[in-house]
Amino acid sequence: MTLSVDAAETLALRALAWLAANDDLLPTFLGSTGASEADLRERAGDPVFLGAVLDFLMMDDAWVIGFCDSAAIPYDQLMQARMALPGGAQVNWT
């Protein structure tokens, strides 16, 4: 099952809100992306930035589990959302 772009953006916004409220993980995100706290507010509507949020969370299984458990969503829904956002298409190397 694939998510619509709107559903993917909504899920990514929820992930961004979870990340922003996570005092331990937020500095890691800001440091690894070069984003500022102001960027979080300014770019929250940018599908490319939301894709980067999901890319970041999917770097660590513990982060995926933490967000998905708190949001009561299946773990694979993050990847489905990522695939619906710009730059998220899976590459087929055949």
XYZ file of C-alpha atoms in Angstrom:
94
model
C 0.000 0.000 0.000
C 1.294 3.457 -0.850
C 0.460 6.693 0.874
C -0.810 9.785 -0.886
C 1.459 12.815 -0.921
C -0.868 14.578 1.538
C -0.827 11.621 3.941
C 2.964 11.384 3.632
C 3.398 15.084 4.389
C 1.081 14.794 7.397
C 3.032 11.843 8.757
C 6.324 13.664 8.169
C 4.981 16.717 10.026
C 4.091 14.461 12.940
C 7.635 13.073 12.807
C 9.045 16.607 12.779
C 6.947 17.545 15.810
C 8.125 14.401 17.622
C 11.721 15.193 16.722
C 11.408 18.821 17.842
C 10.061 17.668 21.211
C 12.887 15.151 21.677
C 15.551 17.016 23.669
C 18.104 14.243 23.151
C 17.654 13.708 19.419
C 16.914 17.225 18.163
C 20.520 18.473 18.564
C 21.729 15.441 16.591
C 19.310 16.254 13.770
C 20.279 19.926 13.752
C 23.975 19.109 13.816
C 23.815 16.506 11.067
C 21.642 18.573 8.723
C 22.941 22.045 9.431
C 19.370 23.179 10.027
C 18.525 25.654 12.760
C 15.498 25.654 15.033
C 14.135 28.514 12.912
C 14.491 26.297 9.832
C 12.194 23.745 11.465
C 9.383 26.282 11.497
C 10.183 27.895 8.145
C 10.629 24.689 6.181
C 7.902 22.570 7.792
C 5.786 22.968 4.652
C 8.587 21.971 2.279
C 8.134 18.367 1.064
C 11.876 18.048 0.395
C 12.695 19.052 3.987
C 10.035 16.666 5.302
C 11.674 13.902 3.288
C 14.984 14.746 4.963
C 13.291 14.445 8.363
C 12.115 10.942 7.482
C 15.535 10.043 6.037
C 17.117 11.078 9.315
C 14.704 9.084 11.470
C 15.166 5.979 9.342
C 18.911 6.011 9.982
C 18.385 4.272 13.335
C 15.903 1.518 14.156
C 15.522 2.857 17.701
C 14.378 6.221 16.320
C 11.878 4.540 13.996
C 10.518 2.461 16.867
C 10.381 5.462 19.193
C 8.428 7.617 16.771
C 6.148 4.901 15.418
C 5.299 3.604 18.885
C 4.489 7.110 20.093
C 2.358 7.790 16.990
C 0.759 4.312 17.036
C 1.630 3.633 13.402
C 3.208 0.577 11.762
C 6.987 0.757 11.422
C 6.909 0.380 7.650
C 4.683 3.418 7.233
C 7.715 5.712 7.528
C 9.230 4.173 4.395
C 5.891 4.384 2.593
C 5.679 8.071 3.467
C 9.272 8.644 2.372
C 8.599 7.029 -0.994
C 5.696 9.441 -1.594
C 7.813 12.557 -1.021
C 10.318 14.098 -3.461
C 13.513 12.074 -3.780
C 11.995 9.021 -2.139
C 11.531 6.767 -5.145
C 13.283 3.454 -4.792
C 16.115 2.914 -7.227
C 16.098 -0.280 -9.248
C 19.659 -1.235 -10.172
C 18.867 -4.044 -12.610
